[in-house]
Structures are given as structure tokens and as C-alpha cells.
mmCIF file of N, CA and C in Angstrom:
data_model
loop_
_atom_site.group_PDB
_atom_site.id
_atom_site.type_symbol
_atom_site.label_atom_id
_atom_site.label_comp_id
_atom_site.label_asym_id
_atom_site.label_seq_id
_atom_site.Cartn_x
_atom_site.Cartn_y
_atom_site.Cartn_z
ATOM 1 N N UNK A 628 18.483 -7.127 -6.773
ATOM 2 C CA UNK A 628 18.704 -7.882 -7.973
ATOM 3 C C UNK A 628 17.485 -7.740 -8.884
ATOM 4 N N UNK A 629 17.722 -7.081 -10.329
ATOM 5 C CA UNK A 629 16.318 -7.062 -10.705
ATOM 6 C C UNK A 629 15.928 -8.131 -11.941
ATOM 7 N N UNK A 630 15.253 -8.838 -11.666
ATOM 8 C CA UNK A 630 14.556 -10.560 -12.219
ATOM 9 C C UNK A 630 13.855 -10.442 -13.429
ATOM 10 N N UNK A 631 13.782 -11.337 -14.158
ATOM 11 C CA UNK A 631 12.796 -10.773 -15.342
ATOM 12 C C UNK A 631 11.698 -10.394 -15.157
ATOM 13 N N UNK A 632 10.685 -10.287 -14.189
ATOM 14 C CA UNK A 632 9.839 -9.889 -13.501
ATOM 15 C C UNK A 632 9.942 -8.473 -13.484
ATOM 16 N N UNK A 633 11.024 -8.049 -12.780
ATOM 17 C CA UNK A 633 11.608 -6.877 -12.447
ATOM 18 C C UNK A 633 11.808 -6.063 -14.060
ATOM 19 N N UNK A 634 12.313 -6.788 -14.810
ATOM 20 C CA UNK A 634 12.272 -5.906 -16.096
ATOM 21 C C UNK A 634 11.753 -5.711 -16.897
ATOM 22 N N UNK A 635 10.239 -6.337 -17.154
ATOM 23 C CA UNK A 635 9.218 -6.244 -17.548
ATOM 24 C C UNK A 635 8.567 -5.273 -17.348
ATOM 25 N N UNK A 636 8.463 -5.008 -15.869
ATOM 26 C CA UNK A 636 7.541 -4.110 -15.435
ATOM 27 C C UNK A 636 8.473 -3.010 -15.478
ATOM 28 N N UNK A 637 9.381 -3.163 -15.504
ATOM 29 C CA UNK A 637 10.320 -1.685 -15.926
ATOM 30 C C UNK A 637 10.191 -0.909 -17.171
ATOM 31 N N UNK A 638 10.002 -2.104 -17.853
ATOM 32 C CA UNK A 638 10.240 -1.739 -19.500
ATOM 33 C C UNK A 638 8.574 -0.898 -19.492
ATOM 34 N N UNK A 639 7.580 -1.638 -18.636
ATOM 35 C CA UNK A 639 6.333 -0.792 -18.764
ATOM 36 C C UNK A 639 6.250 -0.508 -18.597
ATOM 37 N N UNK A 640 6.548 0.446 -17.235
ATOM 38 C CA UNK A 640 6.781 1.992 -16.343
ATOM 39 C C UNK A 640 7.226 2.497 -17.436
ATOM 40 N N UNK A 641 8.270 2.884 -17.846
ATOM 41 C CA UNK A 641 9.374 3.417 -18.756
ATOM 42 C C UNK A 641 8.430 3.673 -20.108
ATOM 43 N N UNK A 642 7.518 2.878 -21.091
ATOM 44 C CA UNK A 642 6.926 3.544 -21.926
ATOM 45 C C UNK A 642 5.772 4.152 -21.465
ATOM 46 N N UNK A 643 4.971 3.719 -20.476
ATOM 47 C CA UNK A 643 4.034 4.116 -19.497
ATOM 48 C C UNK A 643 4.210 5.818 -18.953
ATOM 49 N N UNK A 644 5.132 5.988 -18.257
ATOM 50 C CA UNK A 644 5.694 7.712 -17.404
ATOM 51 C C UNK A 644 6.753 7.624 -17.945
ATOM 52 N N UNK A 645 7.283 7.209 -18.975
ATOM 53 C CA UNK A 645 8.920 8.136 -19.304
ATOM 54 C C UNK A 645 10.032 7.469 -19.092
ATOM 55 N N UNK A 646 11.046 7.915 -19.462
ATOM 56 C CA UNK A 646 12.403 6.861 -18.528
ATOM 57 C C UNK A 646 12.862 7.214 -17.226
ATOM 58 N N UNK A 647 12.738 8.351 -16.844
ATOM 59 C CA UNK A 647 13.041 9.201 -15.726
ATOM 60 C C UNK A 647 12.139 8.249 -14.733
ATOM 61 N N UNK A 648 11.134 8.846 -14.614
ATOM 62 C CA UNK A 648 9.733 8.179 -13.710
ATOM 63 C C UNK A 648 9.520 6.948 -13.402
ATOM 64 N N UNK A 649 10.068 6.560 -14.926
ATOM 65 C CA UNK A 649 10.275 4.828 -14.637
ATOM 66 C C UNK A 649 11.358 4.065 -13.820
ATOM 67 N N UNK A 650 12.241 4.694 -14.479
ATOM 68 C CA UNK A 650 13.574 4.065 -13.705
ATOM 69 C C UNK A 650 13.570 4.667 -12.336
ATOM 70 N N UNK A 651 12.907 5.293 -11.872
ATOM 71 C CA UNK A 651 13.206 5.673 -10.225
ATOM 72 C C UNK A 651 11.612 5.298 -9.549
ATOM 73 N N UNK A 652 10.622 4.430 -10.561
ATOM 74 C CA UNK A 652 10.125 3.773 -9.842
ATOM 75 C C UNK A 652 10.017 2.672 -10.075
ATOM 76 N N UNK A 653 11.397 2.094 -10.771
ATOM 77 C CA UNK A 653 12.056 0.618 -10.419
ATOM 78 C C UNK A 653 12.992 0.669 -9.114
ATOM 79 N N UNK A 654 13.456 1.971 -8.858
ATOM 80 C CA UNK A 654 14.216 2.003 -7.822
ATOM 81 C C UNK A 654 13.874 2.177 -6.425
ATOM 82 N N UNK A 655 12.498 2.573 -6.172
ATOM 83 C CA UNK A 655 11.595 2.619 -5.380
ATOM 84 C C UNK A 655 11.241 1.130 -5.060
ATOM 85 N N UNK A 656 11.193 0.816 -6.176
ATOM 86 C CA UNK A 656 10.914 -0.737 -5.909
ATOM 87 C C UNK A 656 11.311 -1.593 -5.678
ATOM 88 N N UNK A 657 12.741 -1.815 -5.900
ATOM 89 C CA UNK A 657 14.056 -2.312 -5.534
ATOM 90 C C UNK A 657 14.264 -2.128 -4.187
ATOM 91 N N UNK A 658 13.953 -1.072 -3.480
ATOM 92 C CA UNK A 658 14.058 -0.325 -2.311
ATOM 93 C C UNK A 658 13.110 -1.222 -1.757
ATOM 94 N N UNK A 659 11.587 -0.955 -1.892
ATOM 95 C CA UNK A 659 10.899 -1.834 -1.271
ATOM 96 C C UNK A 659 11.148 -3.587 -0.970
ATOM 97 N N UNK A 660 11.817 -3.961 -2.090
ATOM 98 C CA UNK A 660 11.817 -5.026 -1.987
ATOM 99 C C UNK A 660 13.104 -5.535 -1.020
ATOM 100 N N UNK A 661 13.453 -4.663 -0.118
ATOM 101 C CA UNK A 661 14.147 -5.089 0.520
ATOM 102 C C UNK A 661 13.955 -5.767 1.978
ATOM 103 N N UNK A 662 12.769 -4.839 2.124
ATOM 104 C CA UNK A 662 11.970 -5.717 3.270
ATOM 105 C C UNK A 662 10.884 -6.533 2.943
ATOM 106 N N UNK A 663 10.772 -7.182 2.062
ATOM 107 C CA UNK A 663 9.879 -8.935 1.638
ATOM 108 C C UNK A 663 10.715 -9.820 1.447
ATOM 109 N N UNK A 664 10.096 -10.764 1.368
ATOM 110 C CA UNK A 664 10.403 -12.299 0.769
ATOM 111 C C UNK A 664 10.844 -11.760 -0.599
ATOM 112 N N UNK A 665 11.570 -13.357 -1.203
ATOM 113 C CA UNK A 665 11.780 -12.853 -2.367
ATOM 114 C C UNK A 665 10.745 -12.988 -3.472
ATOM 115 N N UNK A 666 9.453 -14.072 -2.439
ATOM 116 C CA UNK A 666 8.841 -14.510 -3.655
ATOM 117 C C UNK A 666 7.473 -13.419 -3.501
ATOM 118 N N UNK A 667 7.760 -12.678 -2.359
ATOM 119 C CA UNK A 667 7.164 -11.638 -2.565
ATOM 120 C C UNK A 667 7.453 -10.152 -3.662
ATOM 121 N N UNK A 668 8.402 -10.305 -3.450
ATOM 122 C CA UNK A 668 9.381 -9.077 -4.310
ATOM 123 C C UNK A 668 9.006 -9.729 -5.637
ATOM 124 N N UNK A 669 8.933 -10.911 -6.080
ATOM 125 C CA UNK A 669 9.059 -11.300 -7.701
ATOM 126 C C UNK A 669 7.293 -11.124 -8.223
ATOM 127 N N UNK A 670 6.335 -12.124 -6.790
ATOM 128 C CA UNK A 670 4.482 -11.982 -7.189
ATOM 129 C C UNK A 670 4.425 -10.606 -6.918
ATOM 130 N N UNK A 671 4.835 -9.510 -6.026
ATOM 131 C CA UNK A 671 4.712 -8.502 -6.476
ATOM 132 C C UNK A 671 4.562 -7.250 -7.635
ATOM 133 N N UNK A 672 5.584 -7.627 -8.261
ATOM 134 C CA UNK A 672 5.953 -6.673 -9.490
ATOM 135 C C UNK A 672 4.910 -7.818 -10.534
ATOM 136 N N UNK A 673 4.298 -8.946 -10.765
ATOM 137 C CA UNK A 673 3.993 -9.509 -11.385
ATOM 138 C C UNK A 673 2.887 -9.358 -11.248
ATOM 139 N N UNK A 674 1.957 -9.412 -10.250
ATOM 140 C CA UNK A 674 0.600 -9.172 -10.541
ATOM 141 C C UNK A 674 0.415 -7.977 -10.371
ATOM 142 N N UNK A 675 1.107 -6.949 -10.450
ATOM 143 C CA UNK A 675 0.896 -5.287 -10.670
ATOM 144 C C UNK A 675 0.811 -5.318 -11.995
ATOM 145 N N UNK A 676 2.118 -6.208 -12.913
ATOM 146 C CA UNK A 676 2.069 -5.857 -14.445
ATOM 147 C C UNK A 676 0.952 -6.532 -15.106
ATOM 148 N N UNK A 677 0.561 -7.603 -14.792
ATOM 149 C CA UNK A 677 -0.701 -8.017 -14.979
ATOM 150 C C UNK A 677 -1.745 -7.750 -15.070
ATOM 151 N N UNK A 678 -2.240 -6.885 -14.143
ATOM 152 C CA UNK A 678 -3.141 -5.949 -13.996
ATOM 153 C C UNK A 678 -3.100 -4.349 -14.696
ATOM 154 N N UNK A 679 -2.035 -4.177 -15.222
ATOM 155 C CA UNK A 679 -1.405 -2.983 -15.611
ATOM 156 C C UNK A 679 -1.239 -1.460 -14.609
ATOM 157 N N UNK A 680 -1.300 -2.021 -13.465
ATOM 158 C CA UNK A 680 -0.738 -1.259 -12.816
ATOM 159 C C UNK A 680 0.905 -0.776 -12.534
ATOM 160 N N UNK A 681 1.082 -0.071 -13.157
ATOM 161 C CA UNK A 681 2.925 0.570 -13.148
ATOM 162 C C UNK A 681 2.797 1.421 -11.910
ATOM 163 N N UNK A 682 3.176 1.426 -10.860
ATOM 164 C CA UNK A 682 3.293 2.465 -9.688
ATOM 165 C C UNK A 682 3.626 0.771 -8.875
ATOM 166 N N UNK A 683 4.981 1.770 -7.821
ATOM 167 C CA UNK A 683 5.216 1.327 -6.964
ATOM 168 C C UNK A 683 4.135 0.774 -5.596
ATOM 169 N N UNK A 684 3.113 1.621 -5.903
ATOM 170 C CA UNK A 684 2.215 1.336 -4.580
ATOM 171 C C UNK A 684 1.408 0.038 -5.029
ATOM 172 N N UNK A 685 1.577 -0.338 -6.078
ATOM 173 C CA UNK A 685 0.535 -1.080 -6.541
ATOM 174 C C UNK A 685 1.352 -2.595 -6.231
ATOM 175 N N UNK A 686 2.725 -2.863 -6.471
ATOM 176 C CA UNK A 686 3.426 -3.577 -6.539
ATOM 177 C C UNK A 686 3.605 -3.676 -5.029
ATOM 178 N N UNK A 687 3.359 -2.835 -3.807
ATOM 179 C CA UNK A 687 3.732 -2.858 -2.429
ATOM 180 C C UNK A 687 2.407 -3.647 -1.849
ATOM 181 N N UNK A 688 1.128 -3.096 -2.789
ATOM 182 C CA UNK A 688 -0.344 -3.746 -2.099
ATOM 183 C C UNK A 688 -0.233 -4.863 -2.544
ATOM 184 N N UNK A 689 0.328 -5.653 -4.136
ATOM 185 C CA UNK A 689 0.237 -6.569 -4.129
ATOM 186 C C UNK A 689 0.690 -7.761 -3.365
ATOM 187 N N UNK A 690 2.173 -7.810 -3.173
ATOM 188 C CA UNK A 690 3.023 -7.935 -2.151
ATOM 189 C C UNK A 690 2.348 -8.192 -0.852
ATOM 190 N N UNK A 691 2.106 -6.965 -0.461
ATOM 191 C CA UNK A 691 0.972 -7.629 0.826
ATOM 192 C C UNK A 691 -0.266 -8.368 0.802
ATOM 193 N N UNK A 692 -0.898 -8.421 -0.174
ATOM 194 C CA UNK A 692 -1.878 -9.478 0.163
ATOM 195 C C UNK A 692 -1.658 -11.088 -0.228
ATOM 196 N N UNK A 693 -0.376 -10.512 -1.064
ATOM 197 C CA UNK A 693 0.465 -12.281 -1.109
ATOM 198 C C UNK A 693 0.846 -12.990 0.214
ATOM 199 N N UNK A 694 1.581 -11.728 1.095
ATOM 200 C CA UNK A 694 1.671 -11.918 2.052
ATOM 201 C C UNK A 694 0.666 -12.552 3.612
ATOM 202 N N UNK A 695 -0.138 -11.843 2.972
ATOM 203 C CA UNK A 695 -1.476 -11.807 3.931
ATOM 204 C C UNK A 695 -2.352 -12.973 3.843
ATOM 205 N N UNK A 696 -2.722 -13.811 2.398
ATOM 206 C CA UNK A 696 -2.876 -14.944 1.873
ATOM 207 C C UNK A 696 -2.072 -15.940 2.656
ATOM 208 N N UNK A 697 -3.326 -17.052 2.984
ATOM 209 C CA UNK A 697 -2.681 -18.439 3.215
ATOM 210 C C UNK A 697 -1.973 -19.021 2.169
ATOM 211 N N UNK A 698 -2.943 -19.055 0.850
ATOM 212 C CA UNK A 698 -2.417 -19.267 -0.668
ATOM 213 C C UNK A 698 -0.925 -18.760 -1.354
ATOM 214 N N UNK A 699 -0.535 -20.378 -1.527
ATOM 215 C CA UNK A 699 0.435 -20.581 -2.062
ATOM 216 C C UNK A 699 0.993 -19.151 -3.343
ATOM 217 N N UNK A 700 2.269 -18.816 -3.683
ATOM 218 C CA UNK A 700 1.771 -17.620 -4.697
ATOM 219 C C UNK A 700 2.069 -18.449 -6.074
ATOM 220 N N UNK A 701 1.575 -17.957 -7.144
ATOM 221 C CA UNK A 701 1.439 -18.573 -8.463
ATOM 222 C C UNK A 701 3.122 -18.132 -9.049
ATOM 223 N N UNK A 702 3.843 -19.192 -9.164
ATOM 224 C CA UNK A 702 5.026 -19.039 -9.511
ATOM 225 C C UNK A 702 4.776 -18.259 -11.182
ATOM 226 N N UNK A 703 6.237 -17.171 -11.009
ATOM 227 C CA UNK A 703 6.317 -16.535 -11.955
ATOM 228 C C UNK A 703 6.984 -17.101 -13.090
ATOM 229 N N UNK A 704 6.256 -16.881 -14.677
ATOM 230 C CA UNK A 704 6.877 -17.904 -15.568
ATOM 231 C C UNK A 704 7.874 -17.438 -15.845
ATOM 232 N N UNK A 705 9.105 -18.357 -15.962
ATOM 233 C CA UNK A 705 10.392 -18.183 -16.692
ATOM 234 C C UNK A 705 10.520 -17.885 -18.024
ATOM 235 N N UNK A 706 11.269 -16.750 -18.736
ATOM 236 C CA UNK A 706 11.318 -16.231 -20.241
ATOM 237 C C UNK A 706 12.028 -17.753 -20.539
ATOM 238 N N UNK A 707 11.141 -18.430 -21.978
ATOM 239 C CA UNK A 707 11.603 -19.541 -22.416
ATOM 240 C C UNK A 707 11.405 -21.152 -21.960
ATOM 241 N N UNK A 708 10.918 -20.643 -20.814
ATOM 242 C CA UNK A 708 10.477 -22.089 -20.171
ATOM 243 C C UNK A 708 8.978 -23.013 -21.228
ATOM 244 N N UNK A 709 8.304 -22.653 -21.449
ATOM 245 C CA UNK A 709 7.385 -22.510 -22.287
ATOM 246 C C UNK A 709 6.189 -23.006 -21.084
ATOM 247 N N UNK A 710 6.310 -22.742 -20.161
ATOM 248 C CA UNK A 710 5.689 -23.417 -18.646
ATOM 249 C C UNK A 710 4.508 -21.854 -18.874
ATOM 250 N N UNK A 711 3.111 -22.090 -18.469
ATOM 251 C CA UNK A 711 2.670 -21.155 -18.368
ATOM 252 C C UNK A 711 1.755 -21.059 -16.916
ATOM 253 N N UNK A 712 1.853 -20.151 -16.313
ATOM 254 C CA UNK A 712 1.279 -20.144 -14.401
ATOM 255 C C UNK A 712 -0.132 -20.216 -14.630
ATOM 256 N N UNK A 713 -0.435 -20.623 -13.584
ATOM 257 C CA UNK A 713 -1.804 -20.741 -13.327
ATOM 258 C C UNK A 713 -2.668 -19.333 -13.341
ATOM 259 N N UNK A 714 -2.450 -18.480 -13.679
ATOM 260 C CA UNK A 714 -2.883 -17.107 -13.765
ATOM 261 C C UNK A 714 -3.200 -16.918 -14.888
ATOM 262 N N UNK A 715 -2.421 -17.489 -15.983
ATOM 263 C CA UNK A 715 -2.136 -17.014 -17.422
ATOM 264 C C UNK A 715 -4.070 -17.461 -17.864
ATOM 265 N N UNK A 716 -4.054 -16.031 -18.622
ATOM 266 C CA UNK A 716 -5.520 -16.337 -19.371
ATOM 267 C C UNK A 716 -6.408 -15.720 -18.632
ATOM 268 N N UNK A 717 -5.770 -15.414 -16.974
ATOM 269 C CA UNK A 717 -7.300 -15.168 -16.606
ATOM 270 C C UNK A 717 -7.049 -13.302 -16.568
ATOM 271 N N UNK A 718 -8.093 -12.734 -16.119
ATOM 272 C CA UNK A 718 -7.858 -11.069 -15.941
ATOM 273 C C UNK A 718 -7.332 -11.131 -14.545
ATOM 274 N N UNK A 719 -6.401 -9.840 -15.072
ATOM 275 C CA UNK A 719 -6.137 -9.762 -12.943
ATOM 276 C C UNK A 719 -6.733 -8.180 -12.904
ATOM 277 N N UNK A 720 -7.053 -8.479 -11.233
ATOM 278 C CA UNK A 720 -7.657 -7.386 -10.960
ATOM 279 C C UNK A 720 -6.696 -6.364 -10.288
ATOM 280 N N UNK A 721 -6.698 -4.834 -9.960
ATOM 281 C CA UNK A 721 -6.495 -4.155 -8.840
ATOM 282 C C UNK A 721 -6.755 -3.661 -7.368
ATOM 283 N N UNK A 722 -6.804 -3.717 -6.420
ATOM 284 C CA UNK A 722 -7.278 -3.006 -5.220
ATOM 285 C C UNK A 722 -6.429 -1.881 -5.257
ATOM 286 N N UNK A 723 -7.380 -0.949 -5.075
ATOM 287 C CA UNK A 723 -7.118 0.418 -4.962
ATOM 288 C C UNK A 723 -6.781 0.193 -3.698
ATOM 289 N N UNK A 724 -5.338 1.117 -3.239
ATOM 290 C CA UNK A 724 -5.270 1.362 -1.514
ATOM 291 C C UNK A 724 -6.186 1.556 -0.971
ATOM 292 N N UNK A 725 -6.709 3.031 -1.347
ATOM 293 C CA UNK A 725 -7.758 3.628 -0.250
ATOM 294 C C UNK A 725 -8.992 2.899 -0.177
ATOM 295 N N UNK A 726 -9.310 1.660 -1.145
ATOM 296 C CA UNK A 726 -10.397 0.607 -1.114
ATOM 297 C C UNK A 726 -10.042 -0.635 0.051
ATOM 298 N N UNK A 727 -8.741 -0.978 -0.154
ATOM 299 C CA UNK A 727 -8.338 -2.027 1.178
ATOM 300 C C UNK A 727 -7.805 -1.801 2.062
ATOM 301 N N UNK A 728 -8.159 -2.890 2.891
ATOM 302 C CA UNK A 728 -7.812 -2.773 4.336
ATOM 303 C C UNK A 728 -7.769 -4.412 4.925
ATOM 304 N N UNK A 729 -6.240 -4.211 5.677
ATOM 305 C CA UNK A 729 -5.607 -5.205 6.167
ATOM 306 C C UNK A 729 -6.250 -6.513 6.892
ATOM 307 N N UNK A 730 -6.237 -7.295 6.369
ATOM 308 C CA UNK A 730 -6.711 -8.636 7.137
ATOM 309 C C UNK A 730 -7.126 -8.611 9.008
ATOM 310 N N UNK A 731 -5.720 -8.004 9.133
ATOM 311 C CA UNK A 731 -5.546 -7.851 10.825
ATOM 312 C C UNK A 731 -5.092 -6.433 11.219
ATOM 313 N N UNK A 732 -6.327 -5.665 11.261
ATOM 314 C CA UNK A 732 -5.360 -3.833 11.298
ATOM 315 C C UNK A 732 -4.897 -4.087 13.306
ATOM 316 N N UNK A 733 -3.902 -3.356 12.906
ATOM 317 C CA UNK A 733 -2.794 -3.014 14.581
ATOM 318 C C UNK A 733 -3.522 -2.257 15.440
ATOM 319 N N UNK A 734 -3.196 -3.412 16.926
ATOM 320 C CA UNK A 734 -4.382 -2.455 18.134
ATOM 321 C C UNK A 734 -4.211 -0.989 17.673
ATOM 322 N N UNK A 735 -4.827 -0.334 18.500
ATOM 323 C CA UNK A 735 -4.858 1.320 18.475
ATOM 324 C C UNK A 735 -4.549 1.215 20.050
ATOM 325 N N UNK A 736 -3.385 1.338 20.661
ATOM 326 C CA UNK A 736 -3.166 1.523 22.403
ATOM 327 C C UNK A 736 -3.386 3.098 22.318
ATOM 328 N N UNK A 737 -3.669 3.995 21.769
ATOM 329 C CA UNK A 737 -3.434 5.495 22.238
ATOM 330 C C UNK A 737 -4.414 6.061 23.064
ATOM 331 N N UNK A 738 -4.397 6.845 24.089
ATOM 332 C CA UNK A 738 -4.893 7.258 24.666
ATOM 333 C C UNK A 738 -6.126 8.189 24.224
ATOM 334 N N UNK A 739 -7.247 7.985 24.696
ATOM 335 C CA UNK A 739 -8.693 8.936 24.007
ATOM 336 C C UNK A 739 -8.201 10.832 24.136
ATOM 337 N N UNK A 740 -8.340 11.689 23.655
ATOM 338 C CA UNK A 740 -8.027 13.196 23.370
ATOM 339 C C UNK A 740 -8.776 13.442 24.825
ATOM 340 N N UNK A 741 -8.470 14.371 25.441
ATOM 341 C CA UNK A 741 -8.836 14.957 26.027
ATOM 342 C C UNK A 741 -9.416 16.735 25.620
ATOM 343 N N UNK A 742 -10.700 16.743 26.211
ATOM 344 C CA UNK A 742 -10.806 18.179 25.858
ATOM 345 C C UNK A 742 -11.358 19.149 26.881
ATOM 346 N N UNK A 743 -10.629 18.932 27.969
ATOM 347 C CA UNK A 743 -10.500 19.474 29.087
ATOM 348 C C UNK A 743 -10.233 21.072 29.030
ATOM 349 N N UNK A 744 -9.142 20.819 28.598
ATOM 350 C CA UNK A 744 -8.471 22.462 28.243
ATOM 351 C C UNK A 744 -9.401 23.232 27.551
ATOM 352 N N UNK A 745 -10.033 22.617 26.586
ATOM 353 C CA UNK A 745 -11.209 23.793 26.173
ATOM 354 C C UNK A 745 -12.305 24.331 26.891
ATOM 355 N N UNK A 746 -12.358 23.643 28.026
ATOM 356 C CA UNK A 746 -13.329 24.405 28.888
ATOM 357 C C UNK A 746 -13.132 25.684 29.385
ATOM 358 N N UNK A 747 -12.178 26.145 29.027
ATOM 359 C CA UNK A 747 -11.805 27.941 29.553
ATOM 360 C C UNK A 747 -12.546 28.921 28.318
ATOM 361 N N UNK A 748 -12.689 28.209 27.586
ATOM 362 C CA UNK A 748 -13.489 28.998 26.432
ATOM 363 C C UNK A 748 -14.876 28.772 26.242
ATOM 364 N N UNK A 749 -15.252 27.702 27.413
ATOM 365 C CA UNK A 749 -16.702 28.183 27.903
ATOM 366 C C UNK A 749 -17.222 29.244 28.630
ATOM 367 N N UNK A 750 -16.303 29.473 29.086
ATOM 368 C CA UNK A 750 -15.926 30.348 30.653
ATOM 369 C C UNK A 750 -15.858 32.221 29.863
ATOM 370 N N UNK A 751 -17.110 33.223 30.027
ATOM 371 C CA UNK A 751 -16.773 34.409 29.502
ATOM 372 C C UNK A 751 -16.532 35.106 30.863
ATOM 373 N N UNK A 752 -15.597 36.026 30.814
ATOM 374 C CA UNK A 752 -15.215 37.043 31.940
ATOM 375 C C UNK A 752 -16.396 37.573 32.552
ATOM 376 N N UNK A 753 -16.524 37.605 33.643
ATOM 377 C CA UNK A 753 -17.261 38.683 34.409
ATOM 378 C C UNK A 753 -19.016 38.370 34.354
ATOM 379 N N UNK A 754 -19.410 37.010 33.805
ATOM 380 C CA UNK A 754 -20.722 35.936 34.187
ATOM 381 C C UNK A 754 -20.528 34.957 34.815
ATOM 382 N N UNK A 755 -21.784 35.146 35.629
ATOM 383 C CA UNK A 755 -21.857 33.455 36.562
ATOM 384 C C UNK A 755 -22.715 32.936 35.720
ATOM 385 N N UNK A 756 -22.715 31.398 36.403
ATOM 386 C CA UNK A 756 -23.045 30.324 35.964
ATOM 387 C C UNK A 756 -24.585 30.671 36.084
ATOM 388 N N UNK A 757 -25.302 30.861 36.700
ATOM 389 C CA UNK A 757 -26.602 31.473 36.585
ATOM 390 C C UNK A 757 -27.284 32.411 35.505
ATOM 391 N N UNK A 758 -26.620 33.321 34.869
ATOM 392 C CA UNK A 758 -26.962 34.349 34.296
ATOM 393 C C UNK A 758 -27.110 33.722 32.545
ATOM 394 N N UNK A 759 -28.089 34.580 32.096
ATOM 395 C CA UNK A 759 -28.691 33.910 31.048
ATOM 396 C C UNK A 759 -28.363 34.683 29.529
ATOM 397 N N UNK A 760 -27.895 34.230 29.041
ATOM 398 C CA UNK A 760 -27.876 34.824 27.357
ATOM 399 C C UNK A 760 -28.758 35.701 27.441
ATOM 400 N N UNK A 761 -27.860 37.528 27.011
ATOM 401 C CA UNK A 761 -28.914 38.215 26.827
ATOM 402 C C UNK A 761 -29.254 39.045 27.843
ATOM 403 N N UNK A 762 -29.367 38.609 29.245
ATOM 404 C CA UNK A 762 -30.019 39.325 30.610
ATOM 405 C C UNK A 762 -28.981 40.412 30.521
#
């Protein structure tokens, strides 16, 4: 379902990358928003446009740290309500992906590499273990 939230930030993708680019990364986003909350799906796309970030990834990080937050999320204002959120006025910022990292990152169970097998390529034909570089 896409919210006025949702079409805002559409309308700014869309003069932002084009209509093409835009509209299929409202649809990306639509997509995403299928696995959040809804009031994630709505502070999502809202503090991306805020910040002027148009990309889906930006709207997915936001999303998660709404998520990730104890804090309540700042309800999104209604077109006409004349109600203005607690956000309004101030700057919003971005986190770059490759700058954050998750509150609680997921054990790592995998097993350490082994590099066993490369020991045959220590191993040259026709020297013992004695014999010296060179002799």
C-alpha cells in the first residue's frame, strides 16, 4: 500500500534518477516493506526523504535502526493535519551502510579454515627435510 510517505519519496526518486529508476525503486521498496512493521515501512521512507536520501538502501538502514531503537518512532505528519512531528525543523542525518554496524551482529558458529591441504606445496620432490636451500 503506498502512504503519503510512500509518495513523497517517490515523487523524489522520480525527479532525483528519472521515472524509470524511480518507480522501480518505489517498487523495491514496496518489496522491502513487506518484511517490517508498518510503522517501520512508513519512519522508513520518511527519514530517508528527510535526509535526502532517495535509494532503497537508505530507506532499509533507516528502518532498521528504528527497529533497533528502544525509542518510540516520531509519527509521520499527515498531508493537512497541520500537526507538525517532533523532527520537523531539525536536520536529519544519514548513516552510510558501510559506516554502520548492527547493535547486536549474529554469532559467527563457522568453523576456523583449515590449511592443512597446503602443506603439499611445502613439500618439493626429491628433498629431505634436512637439506638446505641451495646445497
Amino acid at each position: 500500500m503506498v502512504t503519503p510517505v510512500h509518495a513523497k519519496w517517490w515523487a523524489a526518486a522520480k525527479a532525483a534518477h528519472g521515472d524509470a529508476v524511480g518507480t522501480r525503486a518505489l517498487i523495491e521498496m514496496l518489496l522491502l516493506a513487506r518484511h517490517m512493521d508498518h510503522e517501520q515501512a512508513v519512519a522508513g521512507p520518511a527519514a530517508a526523504y528527510r535526509a535526502g536520501a532517495l535509494t532503497v538502501d537508505a530507506v532499509a538502514l533507516e528502518a532498521r535502526k528504528l527497529a533497533d531503537s528502544d525509542d518510540d518512532p516520531a509519527p509521520p505528519a499527515r498531508p493537512g493535519s497541520g500537526k507538525a512531528t517532533k523532527d520537523e525543523g531539525q536536520t536529519a542525518s544519514v548513516t552510510f551502510l558501510a559506516d554502520w554496524k548492527p547493535s547486536r551482529p549474529p554469532p559467527d558458529n563457522r568453523p576456523l579454515p583449515s590449511v592443512a591441504h597446503y602443506d603439499q606445496l611445502l613439500k618439493r620432490p626429491g628433498r629431505t627435510a634436512g637439506e638446505k636451500e641451495g646445497s
